[in-house]
Short mmCIF file of C-alpha atoms in Angstrom, two decimals:
data_model
loop_
_atom_site.label_atom_id
_atom_site.label_comp_id
_atom_site.label_asym_id
_atom_site.label_seq_id
_atom_site.Cartn_x
_atom_site.Cartn_y
_atom_site.Cartn_z
CA UNK D 1 -0.09 -0.06 -0.25
CA UNK D 2 2.95 2.23 1.27
CA UNK D 3 4.50 1.88 -2.56
CA UNK D 4 1.27 2.71 -3.90
CA UNK D 5 0.66 6.10 -2.95
CA UNK D 6 4.11 6.41 -3.03
CA UNK D 7 3.89 6.16 -6.99
CA UNK D 8 0.94 8.18 -6.48
CA UNK D 9 2.61 10.84 -4.90
CA UNK D 10 4.67 10.43 -7.41
CA UNK D 11 3.06 10.70 -11.03
CA UNK D 12 1.02 13.69 -9.57
CA UNK D 13 4.53 16.18 -8.44
CA UNK D 14 5.18 15.26 -12.33
CA UNK D 15 2.11 15.92 -13.83
CA UNK D 16 2.32 19.68 -11.90
CA UNK D 17 5.78 19.99 -13.22
CA UNK D 18 5.14 19.27 -17.19
CA UNK D 19 1.84 21.29 -16.62
CA UNK D 20 1.11 24.06 -19.24
CA UNK D 21 1.40 28.11 -17.29
CA UNK D 22 -1.80 29.82 -18.52
CA UNK D 23 -2.21 32.36 -20.00
CA UNK D 24 -2.96 34.77 -16.99
CA UNK D 25 -0.05 33.53 -15.05
CA UNK D 26 2.74 34.47 -17.76
CA UNK D 27 1.15 37.19 -18.87
CA UNK D 28 1.65 39.15 -15.45
CA UNK D 29 5.37 37.47 -15.11
CA UNK D 30 6.54 39.39 -18.18
CA UNK D 31 7.81 42.35 -16.88
CA UNK D 32 10.49 40.66 -14.25
CA UNK D 33 11.19 37.99 -17.64
CA UNK D 34 12.30 41.12 -19.61
CA UNK D 35 14.68 41.77 -16.46
CA UNK D 36 15.79 38.68 -15.52
CA UNK D 37 16.64 36.18 -18.14
CA UNK D 38 16.73 32.83 -16.09
CA UNK D 39 12.89 33.24 -14.74
CA UNK D 40 12.46 34.21 -19.29
CA UNK D 41 14.22 30.61 -19.30
CA UNK D 42 12.22 29.21 -17.18
CA UNK D 43 9.01 30.53 -17.78
CA UNK D 44 8.72 29.92 -21.27
CA UNK D 45 9.21 25.71 -20.63
CA UNK D 46 6.83 25.82 -19.24
CA UNK D 47 4.78 26.94 -21.66
CA UNK D 48 2.31 26.00 -25.12
CA UNK D 49 4.20 25.96 -27.83
CA UNK D 50 1.38 28.72 -29.42
CA UNK D 51 2.31 30.55 -25.70
CA UNK D 52 5.80 30.17 -26.25
CA UNK D 53 5.75 32.34 -29.26
CA UNK D 54 3.10 35.40 -27.42
CA UNK D 55 5.19 35.55 -24.94
CA UNK D 56 8.43 36.34 -26.71
CA UNK D 57 6.38 39.37 -28.39
CA UNK D 58 5.55 40.40 -25.43
CA UNK D 59 9.08 40.49 -23.45
CA UNK D 60 10.20 41.68 -26.68
CA UNK D 61 8.01 44.74 -26.55
CA UNK D 62 8.82 45.36 -23.12
CA UNK D 63 12.29 45.29 -23.51
CA UNK D 64 11.59 48.01 -26.60
CA UNK D 65 9.57 49.95 -24.16
CA UNK D 66 12.61 50.20 -21.63
CA UNK D 67 14.58 53.56 -21.13
CA UNK D 68 18.36 53.43 -22.21
CA UNK D 69 20.88 53.53 -24.32
CA UNK D 70 20.90 51.53 -27.56
CA UNK D 71 23.86 49.45 -26.01
CA UNK D 72 21.75 48.99 -22.62
CA UNK D 73 18.41 47.81 -24.72
CA UNK D 74 20.53 45.36 -27.28
CA UNK D 75 22.06 43.62 -24.74
CA UNK D 76 18.81 42.97 -22.61
CA UNK D 77 17.22 41.54 -26.29
CA UNK D 78 20.51 39.00 -26.64
CA UNK D 79 20.08 37.73 -22.82
CA UNK D 80 16.53 37.17 -23.15
CA UNK D 81 16.42 35.96 -26.57
CA UNK D 82 19.11 33.34 -25.06
CA UNK D 83 17.51 32.08 -22.95
CA UNK D 84 13.82 31.76 -25.37
CA UNK D 85 15.64 30.05 -27.73
CA UNK D 86 17.27 27.35 -24.82
CA UNK D 87 13.96 27.66 -22.38
CA UNK D 88 11.77 26.43 -25.69
CA UNK D 89 12.80 22.61 -26.53
CA UNK D 90 13.63 20.65 -29.46
CA UNK D 91 10.47 20.98 -30.55
CA UNK D 92 9.88 24.56 -30.74
CA UNK D 93 12.57 26.11 -31.22
CA UNK D 94 12.07 27.13 -34.73
CA UNK D 95 9.01 28.86 -33.77
CA UNK D 96 11.16 30.42 -31.24
CA UNK D 97 14.18 31.49 -33.55
CA UNK D 98 11.63 32.74 -35.65
CA UNK D 99 10.02 34.64 -33.23
CA UNK D 100 13.14 36.35 -32.13
CA UNK D 101 13.93 37.58 -35.47
CA UNK D 102 10.36 39.05 -35.59
CA UNK D 103 10.09 41.02 -32.63
CA UNK D 104 13.76 42.18 -31.80
CA UNK D 105 14.43 46.05 -33.32
CA UNK D 106 16.48 45.88 -36.53
CA UNK D 107 19.29 48.08 -35.22
CA UNK D 108 19.57 44.70 -32.51
CA UNK D 109 19.39 41.88 -34.60
CA UNK D 110 23.29 42.91 -36.24
CA UNK D 111 24.16 41.66 -32.71
CA UNK D 112 22.10 39.09 -32.48
CA UNK D 113 22.58 37.32 -35.80
CA UNK D 114 26.51 37.44 -34.68
CA UNK D 115 26.57 35.70 -31.58
CA UNK D 116 23.54 32.95 -32.09
CA UNK D 117 25.90 32.62 -35.27
CA UNK D 118 28.80 31.59 -32.98
CA UNK D 119 27.08 30.26 -29.80
CA UNK D 120 23.54 28.98 -30.08
CA UNK D 121 23.34 28.01 -34.30
CA UNK D 122 27.02 27.74 -34.52
CA UNK D 123 27.62 24.61 -37.43
CA UNK D 124 28.38 21.57 -35.43
CA UNK D 125 31.86 20.34 -36.67
CA UNK D 126 29.83 16.51 -36.88
CA UNK D 127 27.77 18.11 -39.60
CA UNK D 128 27.57 17.53 -43.77
CA UNK D 129 26.98 20.78 -46.37
CA UNK D 130 24.20 18.50 -47.39
CA UNK D 131 22.64 18.72 -43.70
CA UNK D 132 23.32 22.51 -42.67
CA UNK D 133 21.94 23.48 -46.06
CA UNK D 134 18.53 21.36 -45.44
CA UNK D 135 17.93 22.74 -42.11
CA UNK D 136 18.51 26.52 -43.60
CA UNK D 137 15.99 26.09 -46.08
CA UNK D 138 13.36 25.11 -43.76
CA UNK D 139 14.48 26.69 -41.28
CA UNK D 140 14.85 30.08 -43.22
CA UNK D 141 10.77 29.39 -44.88
CA UNK D 142 9.09 29.46 -41.32
CA UNK D 143 11.07 32.03 -40.59
CA UNK D 144 10.10 34.12 -43.33
CA UNK D 145 6.43 33.05 -43.95
CA UNK D 146 6.23 34.64 -39.77
CA UNK D 147 8.59 37.83 -40.31
CA UNK D 148 6.16 38.25 -43.59
CA UNK D 149 4.01 40.03 -41.08
CA UNK D 150 6.28 41.97 -38.84
CA UNK D 151 7.44 45.56 -40.62
CA UNK D 152 10.50 45.84 -42.42
CA UNK D 153 9.87 41.70 -42.59
CA UNK D 154 12.34 41.33 -45.50
CA UNK D 155 15.31 42.78 -43.62
CA UNK D 156 14.80 41.38 -40.70
CA UNK D 157 14.49 37.79 -42.52
CA UNK D 158 17.98 39.06 -43.80
CA UNK D 159 19.50 39.00 -40.56
CA UNK D 160 18.52 35.89 -40.08
CA UNK D 161 20.36 34.54 -43.41
CA UNK D 162 22.82 36.48 -42.40
CA UNK D 163 23.55 33.85 -38.86
CA UNK D 164 23.41 31.12 -40.84
CA UNK D 165 26.07 32.32 -43.51
CA UNK D 166 28.62 33.07 -40.77
CA UNK D 167 28.06 29.77 -39.64
CA UNK D 168 28.35 28.27 -42.89
CA UNK D 169 32.01 27.22 -43.22
CA UNK D 170 32.34 24.88 -45.91
CA UNK D 171 28.81 25.64 -47.48
CA UNK D 172 28.94 29.63 -47.69
CA UNK D 173 27.91 29.64 -51.47
CA UNK D 174 25.33 27.48 -51.13
CA UNK D 175 23.95 28.29 -47.89
CA UNK D 176 23.74 31.71 -49.71
CA UNK D 177 22.01 30.79 -52.10
CA UNK D 178 19.18 29.27 -49.87
CA UNK D 179 18.67 32.06 -48.21
CA UNK D 180 18.64 34.81 -50.51
CA UNK D 181 15.81 32.23 -52.39
CA UNK D 182 14.25 32.18 -49.39
CA UNK D 183 13.73 36.02 -48.99
CA UNK D 184 11.14 37.64 -50.12
CA UNK D 185 11.33 38.76 -53.99
CA UNK D 186 11.64 42.05 -54.44
CA UNK D 187 14.77 42.02 -51.63
CA UNK D 188 16.38 39.24 -53.34
CA UNK D 189 18.59 41.33 -55.62
CA UNK D 190 19.72 43.75 -52.85
CA UNK D 191 20.34 41.19 -50.11
CA UNK D 192 22.93 38.95 -52.97
CA UNK D 193 24.02 42.53 -54.08
CA UNK D 194 23.97 44.95 -51.45
CA UNK D 195 23.23 43.62 -48.13
CA UNK D 196 25.00 40.45 -47.55
CA UNK D 197 28.66 41.93 -48.94
CA UNK D 198 28.50 44.32 -47.15
CA UNK D 199 28.30 42.76 -43.84
CA UNK D 200 30.33 40.42 -44.26
CA UNK D 201 33.04 41.87 -45.94
CA UNK D 202 37.06 42.34 -44.05
CA UNK D 203 35.81 45.83 -43.22
CA UNK D 204 31.89 45.02 -42.12
CA UNK D 205 28.53 47.51 -42.05
CA UNK D 206 24.98 46.99 -41.27
CA UNK D 207 23.83 50.06 -43.31
CA UNK D 208 22.22 49.13 -46.02
CA UNK D 209 20.15 46.15 -44.39
CA UNK D 210 19.47 49.02 -41.70
CA UNK D 211 17.95 51.95 -44.63
CA UNK D 212 15.01 49.49 -45.93
CA UNK D 213 14.03 49.41 -41.75
CA UNK D 214 14.89 53.04 -41.02
CA UNK D 215 16.72 51.75 -37.88
CA UNK D 216 17.86 53.81 -34.88
CA UNK D 217 21.48 53.32 -34.01
CA UNK D 218 23.22 50.84 -34.53
CA UNK D 219 24.78 49.16 -31.21
CA UNK D 220 28.43 49.04 -30.22
CA UNK D 221 29.05 45.07 -30.39
CA UNK D 222 31.91 45.33 -27.75
CA UNK D 223 29.85 47.30 -25.46
CA UNK D 224 27.06 44.65 -25.44
CA UNK D 225 28.44 41.82 -24.62
CA UNK D 226 30.40 43.78 -22.08
CA UNK D 227 26.98 44.14 -20.82
CA UNK D 228 25.31 41.64 -20.94
CA UNK D 229 25.21 38.04 -18.84
CA UNK D 230 27.60 35.67 -20.68
CA UNK D 231 26.02 32.28 -22.03
CA UNK D 232 27.68 29.50 -23.18
CA UNK D 233 26.15 26.45 -24.51
CA UNK D 234 26.88 23.29 -27.23
CA UNK D 235 24.96 24.46 -30.84
CA UNK D 236 21.30 23.69 -30.62
CA UNK D 237 21.67 23.80 -34.78
CA UNK D 238 20.62 20.63 -35.02
CA UNK D 239 16.47 21.52 -33.45
CA UNK D 240 15.94 23.29 -35.60
CA UNK D 241 14.86 20.74 -37.82
CA UNK D 242 13.37 18.56 -35.12
CA UNK D 243 11.26 21.87 -35.47
CA UNK D 244 10.74 21.42 -38.86
CA UNK D 245 9.60 17.57 -39.06
CA UNK D 246 8.00 14.28 -37.29
CA UNK D 247 9.75 14.96 -33.81
CA UNK D 248 9.50 11.21 -33.54
CA UNK D 249 12.05 11.28 -36.86
CA UNK D 250 14.90 13.39 -35.41
CA UNK D 251 14.57 11.89 -31.69
CA UNK D 252 18.19 12.28 -30.01
CA UNK D 253 19.51 15.49 -32.32
CA UNK D 254 19.54 18.10 -30.16
CA UNK D 255 23.02 19.39 -31.43
CA UNK D 256 22.90 17.87 -35.31
CA UNK D 257 25.40 14.97 -33.34
CA UNK D 258 23.51 11.37 -32.99
CA UNK D 259 22.72 10.20 -29.62
CA UNK D 260 23.55 14.71 -28.08
CA UNK D 261 21.03 15.96 -25.94
CA UNK D 262 18.63 19.35 -25.40
CA UNK D 263 21.96 21.63 -24.07
CA UNK D 264 18.62 23.08 -22.61
CA UNK D 265 18.57 20.47 -19.99
CA UNK D 266 22.25 19.26 -19.88
CA UNK D 267 23.88 18.36 -16.53
CA UNK D 268 26.96 20.59 -17.14
CA UNK D 269 26.04 24.70 -15.52
CA UNK D 270 28.54 26.41 -17.49
CA UNK D 271 26.94 24.66 -20.61
CA UNK D 272 23.32 27.39 -19.68
CA UNK D 273 24.90 30.06 -18.12
CA UNK D 274 23.48 33.14 -18.35
CA UNK D 275 25.23 35.10 -14.98
CA UNK D 276 28.72 35.64 -14.68
CA UNK D 277 31.35 37.67 -16.02
CA UNK D 278 31.85 38.79 -19.73
CA UNK D 279 32.92 34.95 -21.57
CA UNK D 280 36.14 35.20 -24.21
CA UNK D 281 35.05 35.26 -27.51
CA UNK D 282 34.62 32.20 -29.41
CA UNK D 283 35.60 31.76 -32.76
CA UNK D 284 34.02 30.12 -35.36
CA UNK D 285 36.85 28.10 -36.85
CA UNK D 286 34.49 26.98 -39.79
CA UNK D 287 32.88 29.79 -41.00
CA UNK D 288 36.22 32.05 -42.50
CA UNK D 289 34.11 35.35 -41.43
CA UNK D 290 34.86 34.99 -38.08
CA UNK D 291 38.92 36.15 -38.16
CA UNK D 292 39.44 37.36 -34.26
CA UNK D 293 38.59 41.05 -35.30
CA UNK D 294 34.81 42.06 -34.85
CA UNK D 295 33.15 45.68 -35.32
CA UNK D 296 34.59 48.14 -32.41
CA UNK D 297 38.05 46.04 -31.62
CA UNK D 298 40.22 48.58 -32.59
CA UNK D 299 39.06 50.23 -30.35
CA UNK D 300 38.94 48.42 -26.57
CA UNK D 301 36.55 49.57 -24.62
CA UNK D 302 36.99 48.70 -20.70
CA UNK D 303 34.20 47.16 -19.71
CA UNK D 304 33.05 49.50 -16.90
CA UNK D 305 31.72 52.03 -19.21
CA UNK D 306 28.02 52.03 -20.31
CA UNK D 307 28.16 54.21 -23.01
CA UNK D 308 30.26 54.37 -26.13
CA UNK D 309 31.71 57.69 -26.45
CA UNK D 310 30.12 57.19 -30.24
CA UNK D 311 28.31 55.21 -31.80
CA UNK D 312 29.16 53.02 -35.79
CA UNK D 313 25.41 52.96 -36.63
CA UNK D 314 23.41 54.94 -39.29
CA UNK D 315 21.42 57.57 -37.63
CA UNK D 316 18.14 57.77 -40.50
#
């Protein structure tokens, strides 16, 4: 009898842990989650698939309304959206990523696309070119569909494409073609001939891609990374495939490596730290676009400096 009662208690506990949080409850947490990425990650993991994207949209709207410089707000966007994709779960990661690009201001996506390419959605060394380009094509279709209803949707999808191109490595040309073909037809020429070459050049500039969006000041990436909480994770790129296909077909592909686990539940606490001292920049040895040098690196800025004296970006 005692064993039966213990089993019932354990089952009840498991049900409570897996029960989805009602909208009224998570809606009340939006403001706090916009300030606390750890709370955001825990909260989003308890939501239904539809509520995850709705919740993230509200969090990003709340951050957008906060006072502060472009650098400070971009750091908040980076921390919050990192927490969101980490806590989303493999099945919903592609949808949540699409929501990131649909709801974060374009000027903040200048930093997010670079950081996600080097960390959250970096291409694993074991992934073939064909596997990578297939994931990119499927995910870009989803992102473009979601951003179509957002202001400056083509620009937003373009930033997602930049993320994938940066991480492509040996599949750069095929990835660029897949990205361009996924964009709205009236933006494909600009993306191929202006947006991408400018952003990925030796002296990168986001001016061409930000101009159509009439974006605000471009943040200084080094200042943003000095402010933002650190995070070190295994790549979650393989999860995008499980979010685009039957989950049963991609079991065990949490990091794009057969048999790997979902990084959001990894046992190593360092893998998912959302707080702590600024981390070292992670170099991507596969991609030709990471050579240990980023915008703003020529003039180091002290970590304690809250805002740069000048901004490198555009004012329209």
